[in-house]
Amino acid sequence: MNSLITTFHIDWKIIIAQAINFGVVLAVLYFFALKPLSKLMAERQKRIEDGLDDAKQNANLLAKTKKEYDDVIAKARIEAHNVFQSGKKEAEENKKNILEKTQQEVESMIASGKKALDAEKVKIVEEAKNEIVSLVVAATEKLLESHGDDSYDKNTIKRIEKIK
Amino acid sequence: MENQINQNQAPVTHEVTLYAEPITHIGSLPVTNSLLTSWIAVFIIIAIVAVLRSKLKEIPKGIQNFFEIMYEGALSLCDQVTNSREITIKVFPLAFAIFIFVLINNWVGILPLGGFGIINGGAFVPFIRSGTADINTTLALSLMGVIGANIFGIVSIGAWKTFNKYVNLRALGSIPAKIRKDPTVLVVAPVTFFVGVLELIGEFAKVASLSFRLFGNVFAGEVLLLSMSALLAYGLPIPFLFLEIFVGAIQAFIFAILVLVYFTIAAQDHDEHEGHASSSVEKLEGELESLAG
C-alpha cells in the first residue's frame, strides 16, 4: 500500500482539492445550467401542450359553431322559402281580390254611366221633342198667320198637339 | 561560480512521470500540473455555463439548441440504463457533471501547450497535464461515485437493506425459520452471506477499477503523444491527437455511465429485484467495463 502511495504520489490534500473542484463543477452545472434549462424546457413543454389543447378545443368549437351556423342558415333558408311562398300566395290572393274589386267597380261605374247616359238621352230626346214642338208651333203660327182661317188653325193645332 | 555555471548549463531533462509534478505550493498544498489543469477545466466549464445561462431564452437559439439536444439525448440514454425516469432525474446531474469534468480535463490535457512549463532541479515540468492523468483526481472522482452510490442506496432502499447487501445478516437469521421446510438453507445462507462479503470487496474493486482505468487510459494517451512528438514533432502526432480526443470522450462517457450504473444498482433491493432489472444493469456494467478495458 505504501509503495502504491509513493509510486503514484497519492496525496489526500490533492484528492480533497480535486473533490472540491468536482463539487464546484457539479454545483455550477446543476444550479446554473441543468436546473434552469430543465425548468425552461418543462415550461415550454407545458406551454406547447396547453397550446395544442387550446387549438384542439378551438377546432372543436369552430366545428360546433360551423355546424350551428349551417343549421341556422338551413333553417333560415327553409323559413325564407316558407315566407316567400306564403307571401306569394297572399300577393296572388290580393291581386285576385283587387282585380275582382276593380272589375266590380268598373262594372258598377259602367252601369251607373249607362244609366246616367240613358237618363241624359231621355232628357235630350224630351228637350229635343219640346224644341221641335215649339219650333213646329212657331212655324205653324207663321204659316197660319198667312191663311187667316181660325178653324184651320184650331184643327192644325189639335193635330200638332196630337203629335206631341 | 564555475560550478554554478556548469550547473546552469546542464541539459534539461523531460521525464514522463506516473505522478503529477508539483509546480508550486500554496501553504502545504502542492499545486501539481494536473491540479492546475483541473482548475483551468473548472474555469472553462464555469465560462461555458455562464455563456449558456446568459443566453437562456424561451425560444432557443445557437448554443442553447445544442445544450437542449445534448440534455434530452443524455436523459434518454440515462433512462435506458436506469429503466426509471425517477432515478435518472436524481442521478443525472452527478453523472453529467462527471462526464463534463472528465471530458474537459482530458481534452485540456492534450492541448499542444507542452512547451510551457518550469525547470525544476534540471527537469522540465510542463504546466499542462491532464487532470485525469493523475491518480489523485480519478481516485477522488471514483471515491465520490462509489460512496455517493451507497448513500443513494441508503436513501432509496434504507440503511438496513443496504447494510444487508454487504453483511447479509438477514440470510443468516433466516436459517432457524427455514431449516425445517428447506434444509438446503444451511448451505444457501452462508453462501449468500459470503456473496455479501464479496460485494463489500467489490465496492473497493469499483474504486480501484474506476480510478485506474481512467488514469491508465489518459496517462497512456499522454505518453503516446509525447513519444510521437519525440519521433517526429511535425505532423506525426496529429492523428494521435484525434485519437486522444476520441479516447478522452469515450473514457469520460464510460466513467459517467459506470457511476450511473452503480447508483442504479444501489437503488435496487436485491431481494425484491433478483430478476430482470438488476441483472440487465449488471450485464451493461460488464459490457462497459470490457469496452473500456
Short mmCIF file of C-alpha atoms in Angstrom, two decimals:
data_model
loop_
_atom_site.label_atom_id
_atom_site.label_comp_id
_atom_site.label_asym_id
_atom_site.label_seq_id
_atom_site.Cartn_x
_atom_site.Cartn_y
_atom_site.Cartn_z
CA MET A 1 0.00 0.00 0.00
CA ASN A 2 2.83 2.34 0.91
CA SER A 3 4.60 1.60 -2.35
CA LEU A 4 1.40 2.35 -4.21
CA ILE A 5 1.08 5.68 -2.41
CA THR A 6 4.75 6.51 -3.07
CA THR A 7 4.72 5.41 -6.72
CA PHE A 8 1.61 7.34 -7.64
CA HIS A 9 2.20 10.20 -5.18
CA ILE A 10 -1.24 9.73 -3.69
CA ASP A 11 -1.86 12.80 -1.56
CA TRP A 12 -5.10 13.25 0.37
CA LYS A 13 -4.76 17.04 0.08
CA ILE A 14 -4.82 16.82 -3.72
CA ILE A 15 -7.67 14.31 -3.54
CA ILE A 16 -9.67 16.80 -1.45
CA ALA A 17 -8.69 19.65 -3.79
CA GLN A 18 -9.90 17.63 -6.80
CA ALA A 19 -13.07 16.66 -4.95
CA ILE A 20 -13.70 20.36 -4.29
CA ASN A 21 -13.06 21.09 -7.99
CA PHE A 22 -15.61 18.49 -8.96
CA GLY A 23 -18.03 19.79 -6.32
CA VAL A 24 -17.76 23.26 -7.83
CA VAL A 25 -18.40 21.86 -11.31
CA LEU A 26 -21.38 19.86 -10.06
CA ALA A 27 -22.87 22.86 -8.25
CA VAL A 28 -22.30 25.25 -11.17
CA LEU A 29 -23.71 22.79 -13.71
CA TYR A 30 -26.69 21.91 -11.54
CA PHE A 31 -27.72 25.36 -10.34
CA PHE A 32 -26.81 27.46 -13.37
CA ALA A 33 -27.28 25.09 -16.31
CA LEU A 34 -29.24 21.91 -15.73
CA LYS A 35 -31.89 23.22 -13.33
CA PRO A 36 -32.77 26.40 -15.29
CA LEU A 37 -32.57 24.52 -18.59
CA SER A 38 -34.84 21.70 -17.42
CA LYS A 39 -37.24 24.23 -15.88
CA LEU A 40 -37.34 26.22 -19.10
CA MET A 41 -37.85 23.09 -21.18
CA ALA A 42 -40.60 21.85 -18.86
CA GLU A 43 -42.35 25.24 -19.03
CA ARG A 44 -42.07 25.25 -22.81
CA GLN A 45 -43.35 21.70 -22.98
CA LYS A 46 -46.33 22.68 -20.80
CA ARG A 47 -46.99 25.73 -22.93
CA ILE A 48 -46.86 23.65 -26.12
CA GLU A 49 -49.20 21.06 -24.60
CA ASP A 50 -51.57 23.82 -23.43
CA GLY A 51 -51.37 25.40 -26.90
CA LEU A 52 -52.19 22.09 -28.54
CA ASP A 53 -55.08 21.55 -26.14
CA ASP A 54 -56.35 25.07 -26.85
CA ALA A 55 -56.00 24.50 -30.58
CA LYS A 56 -57.96 21.25 -30.25
CA GLN A 57 -60.65 22.96 -28.20
CA ASN A 58 -60.78 25.84 -30.70
CA ALA A 59 -61.07 23.39 -33.58
CA ASN A 60 -63.92 21.61 -31.80
CA LEU A 61 -65.55 24.95 -31.02
CA LEU A 62 -65.11 26.05 -34.63
CA ALA A 63 -66.64 22.82 -35.91
CA LYS A 64 -69.54 23.18 -33.46
CA THR A 65 -70.04 26.84 -34.39
CA LYS A 66 -69.91 25.98 -38.08
CA LYS A 67 -72.48 23.26 -37.57
CA GLU A 68 -74.70 25.68 -35.67
CA TYR A 69 -74.20 28.28 -38.41
CA ASP A 70 -75.07 25.73 -41.07
CA ASP A 71 -78.14 24.67 -39.11
CA VAL A 72 -79.24 28.27 -38.65
CA ILE A 73 -78.64 29.01 -42.34
CA ALA A 74 -80.55 25.90 -43.37
CA LYS A 75 -83.40 26.82 -41.03
CA ALA A 76 -83.35 30.40 -42.31
CA ARG A 77 -83.49 29.15 -45.90
CA ILE A 78 -86.49 26.99 -45.12
CA GLU A 79 -88.15 29.87 -43.28
CA ALA A 80 -87.36 32.26 -46.11
CA HIS A 81 -88.80 29.81 -48.59
CA ASN A 82 -91.94 29.44 -46.49
CA VAL A 83 -92.24 33.20 -46.08
CA PHE A 84 -91.73 33.64 -49.81
CA GLN A 85 -94.32 31.03 -50.62
CA SER A 86 -96.87 32.43 -48.21
CA GLY A 87 -96.09 35.96 -49.44
CA LYS A 88 -96.53 34.86 -53.00
CA LYS A 89 -99.80 33.18 -52.18
CA GLU A 90 -101.01 36.21 -50.29
CA ALA A 91 -99.95 38.51 -53.09
CA GLU A 92 -101.78 36.38 -55.60
CA GLU A 93 -104.87 36.42 -53.44
CA ASN A 94 -104.56 40.17 -53.01
CA LYS A 95 -104.11 40.57 -56.73
CA LYS A 96 -107.14 38.44 -57.37
CA ASN A 97 -109.19 40.35 -54.83
CA ILE A 98 -108.07 43.68 -56.21
CA LEU A 99 -108.84 42.56 -59.72
CA GLU A 100 -112.24 41.35 -58.72
CA LYS A 101 -112.94 44.53 -56.80
CA THR A 102 -111.70 46.63 -59.66
CA GLN A 103 -113.78 44.68 -62.08
CA GLN A 104 -116.82 45.14 -59.87
CA GLU A 105 -116.12 48.84 -59.56
CA VAL A 106 -115.64 49.17 -63.31
CA GLU A 107 -118.84 47.26 -63.91
CA SER A 108 -120.74 49.40 -61.43
CA MET A 109 -119.21 52.52 -62.96
CA ILE A 110 -120.20 51.33 -66.42
CA ALA A 111 -123.70 50.54 -65.18
CA SER A 112 -124.11 53.88 -63.48
CA GLY A 113 -122.65 55.64 -66.55
CA LYS A 114 -125.04 53.79 -68.78
CA LYS A 115 -127.90 54.71 -66.54
CA ALA A 116 -126.86 58.34 -66.49
CA LEU A 117 -126.41 58.21 -70.24
CA ASP A 118 -129.88 56.77 -70.74
CA ALA A 119 -131.37 59.38 -68.48
CA GLU A 120 -129.49 62.06 -70.35
CA LYS A 121 -130.61 60.58 -73.62
CA VAL A 122 -134.25 60.60 -72.47
CA LYS A 123 -133.82 64.11 -71.27
CA ILE A 124 -132.20 65.20 -74.53
CA VAL A 125 -134.92 63.50 -76.57
CA GLU A 126 -137.54 65.17 -74.38
CA GLU A 127 -135.85 68.50 -74.80
CA ALA A 128 -135.46 67.92 -78.49
CA LYS A 129 -139.09 66.99 -78.72
CA ASN A 130 -140.07 70.10 -76.84
CA GLU A 131 -137.83 72.15 -79.01
CA ILE A 132 -139.17 70.61 -82.17
CA VAL A 133 -142.74 71.14 -80.95
CA SER A 134 -142.07 74.74 -80.14
CA LEU A 135 -140.38 75.12 -83.50
CA VAL A 136 -143.28 73.46 -85.25
CA VAL A 137 -145.70 75.64 -83.29
CA ALA A 138 -143.70 78.69 -84.20
CA ALA A 139 -143.54 77.59 -87.81
CA THR A 140 -147.20 76.76 -87.87
CA GLU A 141 -148.06 80.10 -86.35
CA LYS A 142 -146.10 81.69 -89.08
CA LEU A 143 -148.00 79.68 -91.67
CA LEU A 144 -151.36 80.33 -90.10
CA GLU A 145 -150.78 84.00 -89.92
CA SER A 146 -150.61 83.90 -93.65
CA HIS A 147 -154.03 81.86 -94.08
CA GLY A 148 -156.20 83.87 -91.63
CA ASP A 149 -158.71 80.98 -91.03
CA ASP A 150 -159.48 80.14 -87.35
CA SER A 151 -160.95 76.68 -87.93
CA TYR A 152 -157.92 75.60 -89.84
CA ASP A 153 -155.83 76.97 -87.11
CA LYS A 154 -157.60 75.15 -84.44
CA ASN A 155 -157.52 71.93 -86.37
CA THR A 156 -153.85 72.21 -87.11
CA ILE A 157 -153.07 72.98 -83.53
CA LYS A 158 -155.05 69.95 -82.45
CA ARG A 159 -153.09 67.76 -84.86
CA ILE A 160 -149.86 69.13 -83.72
CA GLU A 161 -150.76 68.57 -80.12
CA LYS A 162 -151.65 65.00 -81.02
CA ILE A 163 -148.21 64.58 -82.45
CA LYS A 164 -146.77 65.81 -79.19
CA MET B 1 30.98 30.27 -9.51
CA GLU B 2 32.28 27.88 -12.12
CA ASN B 3 30.26 25.09 -10.58
CA GLN B 4 27.17 27.23 -10.68
CA ILE B 5 27.68 27.99 -14.39
CA ASN B 6 28.17 24.28 -15.10
CA GLN B 7 25.00 23.54 -13.18
CA ASN B 8 23.08 26.18 -15.16
CA GLN B 9 24.30 24.78 -18.44
CA ALA B 10 23.36 21.18 -17.56
CA PRO B 11 20.88 19.70 -20.09
CA VAL B 12 17.24 19.98 -19.14
CA THR B 13 15.53 16.61 -19.00
CA HIS B 14 11.86 15.90 -19.55
CA GLU B 15 10.79 12.67 -17.99
CA VAL B 16 7.32 11.26 -18.15
CA THR B 17 6.34 10.50 -14.59
CA LEU B 18 3.48 8.34 -13.27
CA TYR B 19 2.55 11.13 -10.91
CA ALA B 20 1.68 14.77 -11.46
CA GLU B 21 4.61 17.04 -10.79
CA PRO B 22 4.34 19.97 -8.42
CA ILE B 23 4.73 23.44 -9.91
CA THR B 24 4.38 25.41 -6.73
CA HIS B 25 2.90 25.17 -3.25
CA ILE B 26 0.00 27.03 -1.65
CA GLY B 27 0.71 26.54 2.05
CA SER B 28 1.07 22.81 2.45
CA LEU B 29 -0.93 22.05 -0.71
CA PRO B 30 1.31 21.05 -3.60
CA VAL B 31 -0.08 22.65 -6.77
CA THR B 32 0.65 19.99 -9.37
CA ASN B 33 0.32 20.47 -13.11
CA SER B 34 -2.73 18.18 -13.04
CA LEU B 35 -4.37 20.28 -10.35
CA LEU B 36 -3.62 23.42 -12.37
CA THR B 37 -5.18 21.80 -15.46
CA SER B 38 -8.22 20.85 -13.39
CA TRP B 39 -8.59 24.46 -12.30
CA ILE B 40 -8.38 25.55 -15.93
CA ALA B 41 -11.03 22.92 -16.76
CA VAL B 42 -13.25 24.21 -13.96
CA PHE B 43 -12.80 27.76 -15.24
CA ILE B 44 -13.70 26.68 -18.80
CA ILE B 45 -16.81 24.87 -17.53
CA ILE B 46 -17.88 27.92 -15.50
CA ALA B 47 -17.34 30.14 -18.57
CA ILE B 48 -19.43 27.83 -20.78
CA VAL B 49 -22.19 27.69 -18.15
CA ALA B 50 -22.12 31.50 -17.79
CA VAL B 51 -22.50 31.92 -21.56
CA LEU B 52 -25.30 29.36 -21.64
CA ARG B 53 -27.06 30.96 -18.66
CA SER B 54 -26.93 34.40 -20.26
CA LYS B 55 -28.41 33.04 -23.50
CA LEU B 56 -31.23 31.01 -21.98
CA LYS B 57 -34.45 32.06 -23.67
CA GLU B 58 -37.88 30.59 -24.17
CA ILE B 59 -37.23 30.27 -27.89
CA PRO B 60 -33.84 28.53 -28.09
CA LYS B 61 -31.07 29.68 -30.40
CA GLY B 62 -27.49 28.62 -31.11
CA ILE B 63 -25.70 27.27 -28.05
CA GLN B 64 -28.98 26.72 -26.18
CA ASN B 65 -30.21 24.46 -29.01
CA PHE B 66 -27.03 22.43 -28.76
CA PHE B 67 -27.33 22.05 -24.98
CA GLU B 68 -31.02 21.18 -25.14
CA ILE B 69 -30.38 18.46 -27.71
CA MET B 70 -27.48 17.17 -25.60
CA TYR B 71 -29.58 17.32 -22.41
CA GLU B 72 -32.51 15.42 -23.88
CA GLY B 73 -30.24 12.85 -25.53
CA ALA B 74 -28.33 12.32 -22.28
CA LEU B 75 -31.58 11.96 -20.31
CA SER B 76 -32.95 9.32 -22.66
CA LEU B 77 -29.59 7.50 -22.57
CA CYS B 78 -29.69 7.51 -18.77
CA ASP B 79 -33.27 6.22 -18.90
CA GLN B 80 -32.03 3.23 -20.88
CA VAL B 81 -29.51 2.49 -18.13
CA THR B 82 -31.68 3.12 -15.08
CA ASN B 83 -35.01 1.95 -16.56
CA SER B 84 -36.59 4.58 -14.34
CA ARG B 85 -37.10 8.28 -15.01
CA GLU B 86 -37.22 8.87 -11.25
CA ILE B 87 -33.69 7.55 -10.71
CA THR B 88 -32.49 9.30 -13.86
CA ILE B 89 -33.74 12.67 -12.63
CA LYS B 90 -31.94 12.19 -9.32
CA VAL B 91 -28.61 10.85 -10.62
CA PHE B 92 -28.36 12.61 -13.96
CA PRO B 93 -26.78 15.87 -12.65
CA LEU B 94 -23.97 13.93 -10.99
CA ALA B 95 -23.35 11.66 -13.98
CA PHE B 96 -23.45 14.62 -16.35
CA ALA B 97 -21.09 16.65 -14.16
CA ILE B 98 -18.65 13.72 -14.06
CA PHE B 99 -18.82 13.40 -17.84
CA ILE B 100 -18.20 17.11 -18.42
CA PHE B 101 -15.46 17.37 -15.78
CA VAL B 102 -13.57 14.31 -17.07
CA LEU B 103 -14.09 15.27 -20.72
CA ILE B 104 -12.80 18.83 -20.33
CA ASN B 105 -9.89 17.60 -18.21
CA ASN B 106 -8.99 15.01 -20.83
CA TRP B 107 -9.18 17.49 -23.68
CA VAL B 108 -7.34 20.32 -21.91
CA GLY B 109 -4.58 17.81 -21.16
CA ILE B 110 -3.93 17.14 -24.83
CA LEU B 111 -3.77 20.79 -25.84
CA PRO B 112 -0.44 21.25 -27.61
CA LEU B 113 0.97 23.51 -24.90
CA GLY B 114 3.56 21.05 -23.67
CA GLY B 115 6.35 23.56 -24.28
CA PHE B 116 5.16 25.81 -21.47
CA GLY B 117 6.42 24.91 -18.06
CA ILE B 118 9.10 25.42 -15.46
CA ILE B 119 12.51 23.92 -14.95
CA ASN B 120 12.64 22.34 -11.57
CA GLY B 121 16.00 20.89 -10.50
CA GLY B 122 17.11 20.28 -14.07
CA ALA B 123 13.82 18.64 -15.05
CA PHE B 124 11.24 20.29 -17.24
CA VAL B 125 7.80 20.35 -15.65
CA PRO B 126 5.00 21.26 -18.09
CA PHE B 127 2.16 23.43 -16.83
CA ILE B 128 -0.42 21.29 -18.57
CA ARG B 129 -1.02 17.68 -17.67
CA SER B 130 -4.48 16.24 -17.92
CA GLY B 131 -6.25 16.30 -14.58
CA THR B 132 -7.25 12.69 -15.10
CA ALA B 133 -3.64 11.70 -15.79
CA ASP B 134 -3.16 11.98 -12.04
CA ILE B 135 -4.42 9.13 -9.87
CA ASN B 136 -5.44 11.64 -7.17
CA THR B 137 -8.10 13.09 -9.48
CA THR B 138 -9.51 9.78 -10.64
CA LEU B 139 -9.40 8.47 -7.09
CA ALA B 140 -11.33 11.49 -5.85
CA LEU B 141 -13.96 11.02 -8.55
CA SER B 142 -14.31 7.28 -8.05
CA LEU B 143 -14.49 7.63 -4.27
CA MET B 144 -17.21 10.24 -4.66
CA GLY B 145 -19.02 7.99 -7.14
CA VAL B 146 -18.92 4.82 -5.05
CA ILE B 147 -19.58 6.48 -1.68
CA GLY B 148 -22.31 8.58 -3.31
CA ALA B 149 -23.90 5.42 -4.76
CA ASN B 150 -24.03 3.81 -1.32
CA ILE B 151 -25.52 6.93 0.26
CA PHE B 152 -28.06 6.99 -2.56
CA GLY B 153 -28.80 3.32 -1.81
CA ILE B 154 -29.39 4.10 1.87
CA VAL B 155 -31.71 6.97 0.93
CA SER B 156 -33.55 4.88 -1.68
CA ILE B 157 -33.99 1.47 -0.04
CA GLY B 158 -32.96 2.11 3.54
CA ALA B 159 -29.86 1.62 5.68
CA TRP B 160 -30.76 -1.91 6.80
CA LYS B 161 -31.22 -3.26 3.30
CA THR B 162 -28.03 -1.57 2.11
CA PHE B 163 -26.15 -2.98 5.09
CA ASN B 164 -27.52 -6.46 4.34
CA LYS B 165 -26.16 -6.27 0.82
CA TYR B 166 -22.67 -6.44 2.29
CA VAL B 167 -23.15 -8.11 5.66
CA ASN B 168 -26.08 -10.35 4.98
CA LEU B 169 -27.35 -10.93 8.49
CA ARG B 170 -30.84 -11.46 7.15
CA ALA B 171 -29.66 -14.56 5.28
CA LEU B 172 -28.06 -15.98 8.42
CA GLY B 173 -31.06 -15.02 10.51
CA SER B 174 -33.39 -16.87 8.17
CA ILE B 175 -31.75 -20.24 8.89
CA PRO B 176 -33.77 -21.17 12.02
CA ALA B 177 -37.03 -20.16 10.38
CA LYS B 178 -36.47 -22.01 7.10
CA ILE B 179 -34.43 -25.04 8.13
CA ARG B 180 -37.44 -27.34 8.67
CA LYS B 181 -39.08 -26.51 5.37
CA ASP B 182 -35.89 -26.26 3.35
CA PRO B 183 -32.74 -27.85 4.78
CA THR B 184 -30.67 -26.53 1.86
CA VAL B 185 -30.81 -23.14 3.59
CA LEU B 186 -27.89 -24.41 5.67
CA VAL B 187 -25.76 -24.17 2.53
CA VAL B 188 -27.51 -21.33 0.74
CA ALA B 189 -27.50 -18.87 3.65
CA PRO B 190 -23.71 -18.98 4.32
CA VAL B 191 -23.09 -18.73 0.56
CA THR B 192 -25.41 -15.69 0.42
CA PHE B 193 -23.56 -14.20 3.37
CA PHE B 194 -20.24 -14.81 1.61
CA VAL B 195 -21.61 -13.20 -1.57
CA GLY B 196 -22.35 -10.14 0.56
CA VAL B 197 -18.74 -10.05 1.70
CA LEU B 198 -17.69 -10.31 -1.93
CA GLU B 199 -19.99 -7.37 -2.68
CA LEU B 200 -18.18 -5.39 0.01
CA ILE B 201 -14.82 -6.23 -1.53
CA GLY B 202 -16.39 -5.38 -4.89
CA GLU B 203 -17.04 -1.84 -3.69
CA PHE B 204 -13.30 -1.34 -3.15
CA ALA B 205 -12.67 -3.00 -6.50
CA LYS B 206 -15.04 -0.49 -8.09
CA VAL B 207 -12.96 2.39 -6.73
CA ALA B 208 -9.76 0.79 -7.96
CA SER B 209 -11.12 -0.17 -11.38
CA LEU B 210 -12.73 3.22 -12.00
CA SER B 211 -9.73 5.25 -10.92
CA PHE B 212 -7.01 3.13 -12.53
CA ARG B 213 -8.88 2.63 -15.80
CA LEU B 214 -9.32 6.34 -16.40
CA PHE B 215 -5.87 7.21 -15.15
CA GLY B 216 -4.27 4.45 -17.23
CA ASN B 217 -6.02 5.38 -20.45
CA VAL B 218 -5.37 9.10 -20.21
CA PHE B 219 -1.81 8.70 -19.00
CA ALA B 220 -1.11 6.20 -21.80
CA GLY B 221 -2.51 8.72 -24.27
CA GLU B 222 -0.18 11.43 -23.00
CA VAL B 223 2.79 9.07 -23.21
CA LEU B 224 1.75 8.10 -26.73
CA LEU B 225 1.54 11.74 -27.82
CA LEU B 226 4.89 12.54 -26.22
CA SER B 227 6.51 9.55 -27.89
CA MET B 228 5.14 10.52 -31.29
CA SER B 229 6.31 14.09 -30.79
CA ALA B 230 9.77 12.77 -29.88
CA LEU B 231 9.86 10.69 -33.07
CA LEU B 232 8.70 13.48 -35.36
CA ALA B 233 7.38 16.67 -33.87
CA TYR B 234 5.71 17.91 -37.10
CA GLY B 235 2.63 16.12 -38.40
CA LEU B 236 3.05 12.72 -36.81
CA PRO B 237 1.19 13.49 -33.54
CA ILE B 238 -1.85 14.89 -35.38
CA PRO B 239 -3.69 11.57 -35.98
CA PHE B 240 -2.87 10.56 -32.42
CA LEU B 241 -4.27 13.86 -31.18
CA PHE B 242 -7.56 12.98 -32.89
CA LEU B 243 -7.36 9.51 -31.38
CA GLU B 244 -6.88 11.04 -27.94
CA ILE B 245 -9.82 13.40 -28.47
CA PHE B 246 -11.91 10.32 -29.17
CA VAL B 247 -10.42 8.32 -26.29
CA GLY B 248 -10.98 11.26 -23.93
CA ALA B 249 -14.67 11.40 -24.85
CA ILE B 250 -15.11 7.63 -24.62
CA GLN B 251 -13.40 7.41 -21.23
CA ALA B 252 -15.48 10.30 -19.86
CA PHE B 253 -18.62 8.61 -21.14
CA ILE B 254 -17.70 5.22 -19.67
CA PHE B 255 -16.80 6.71 -16.29
CA ALA B 256 -20.09 8.61 -16.11
CA ILE B 257 -22.19 5.64 -17.24
CA LEU B 258 -20.47 3.30 -14.77
CA VAL B 259 -21.20 5.71 -11.92
CA LEU B 260 -24.80 5.83 -13.13
CA VAL B 261 -24.88 2.01 -13.14
CA TYR B 262 -23.52 1.90 -9.58
CA PHE B 263 -26.20 4.34 -8.45
CA THR B 264 -28.89 2.30 -10.20
CA ILE B 265 -27.70 -0.94 -8.60
CA ALA B 266 -27.53 0.76 -5.20
CA ALA B 267 -31.14 1.93 -5.56
CA GLN B 268 -32.38 -1.63 -6.18
CA ASP B 269 -33.32 -4.03 -3.45
CA HIS B 270 -31.62 -7.34 -4.31
CA ASP B 271 -34.32 -9.41 -2.61
CA GLU B 272 -37.15 -7.73 -4.48
CA HIS B 273 -35.44 -7.34 -7.84
CA GLU B 274 -33.46 -10.52 -8.05
CA GLY B 275 -34.55 -10.99 -11.58
CA HIS B 276 -34.58 -9.00 -14.71
CA ALA B 277 -33.85 -5.35 -13.95
CA SER B 278 -30.80 -5.73 -11.76
CA SER B 279 -29.24 -8.43 -13.93
CA SER B 280 -29.66 -6.28 -17.06
CA VAL B 281 -27.89 -3.36 -15.35
CA GLU B 282 -25.10 -5.63 -14.17
CA LYS B 283 -24.80 -7.03 -17.69
CA LEU B 284 -24.49 -3.49 -19.04
CA GLU B 285 -21.82 -2.78 -16.43
CA GLY B 286 -19.85 -5.84 -17.58
CA GLU B 287 -20.13 -4.81 -21.23
CA LEU B 288 -18.96 -1.27 -20.46
CA GLU B 289 -16.01 -2.49 -18.45
CA SER B 290 -14.92 -4.82 -21.23
CA LEU B 291 -15.29 -1.97 -23.73
CA ALA B 292 -13.32 0.42 -21.54
CA GLY B 293 -10.60 -2.05 -20.77
#
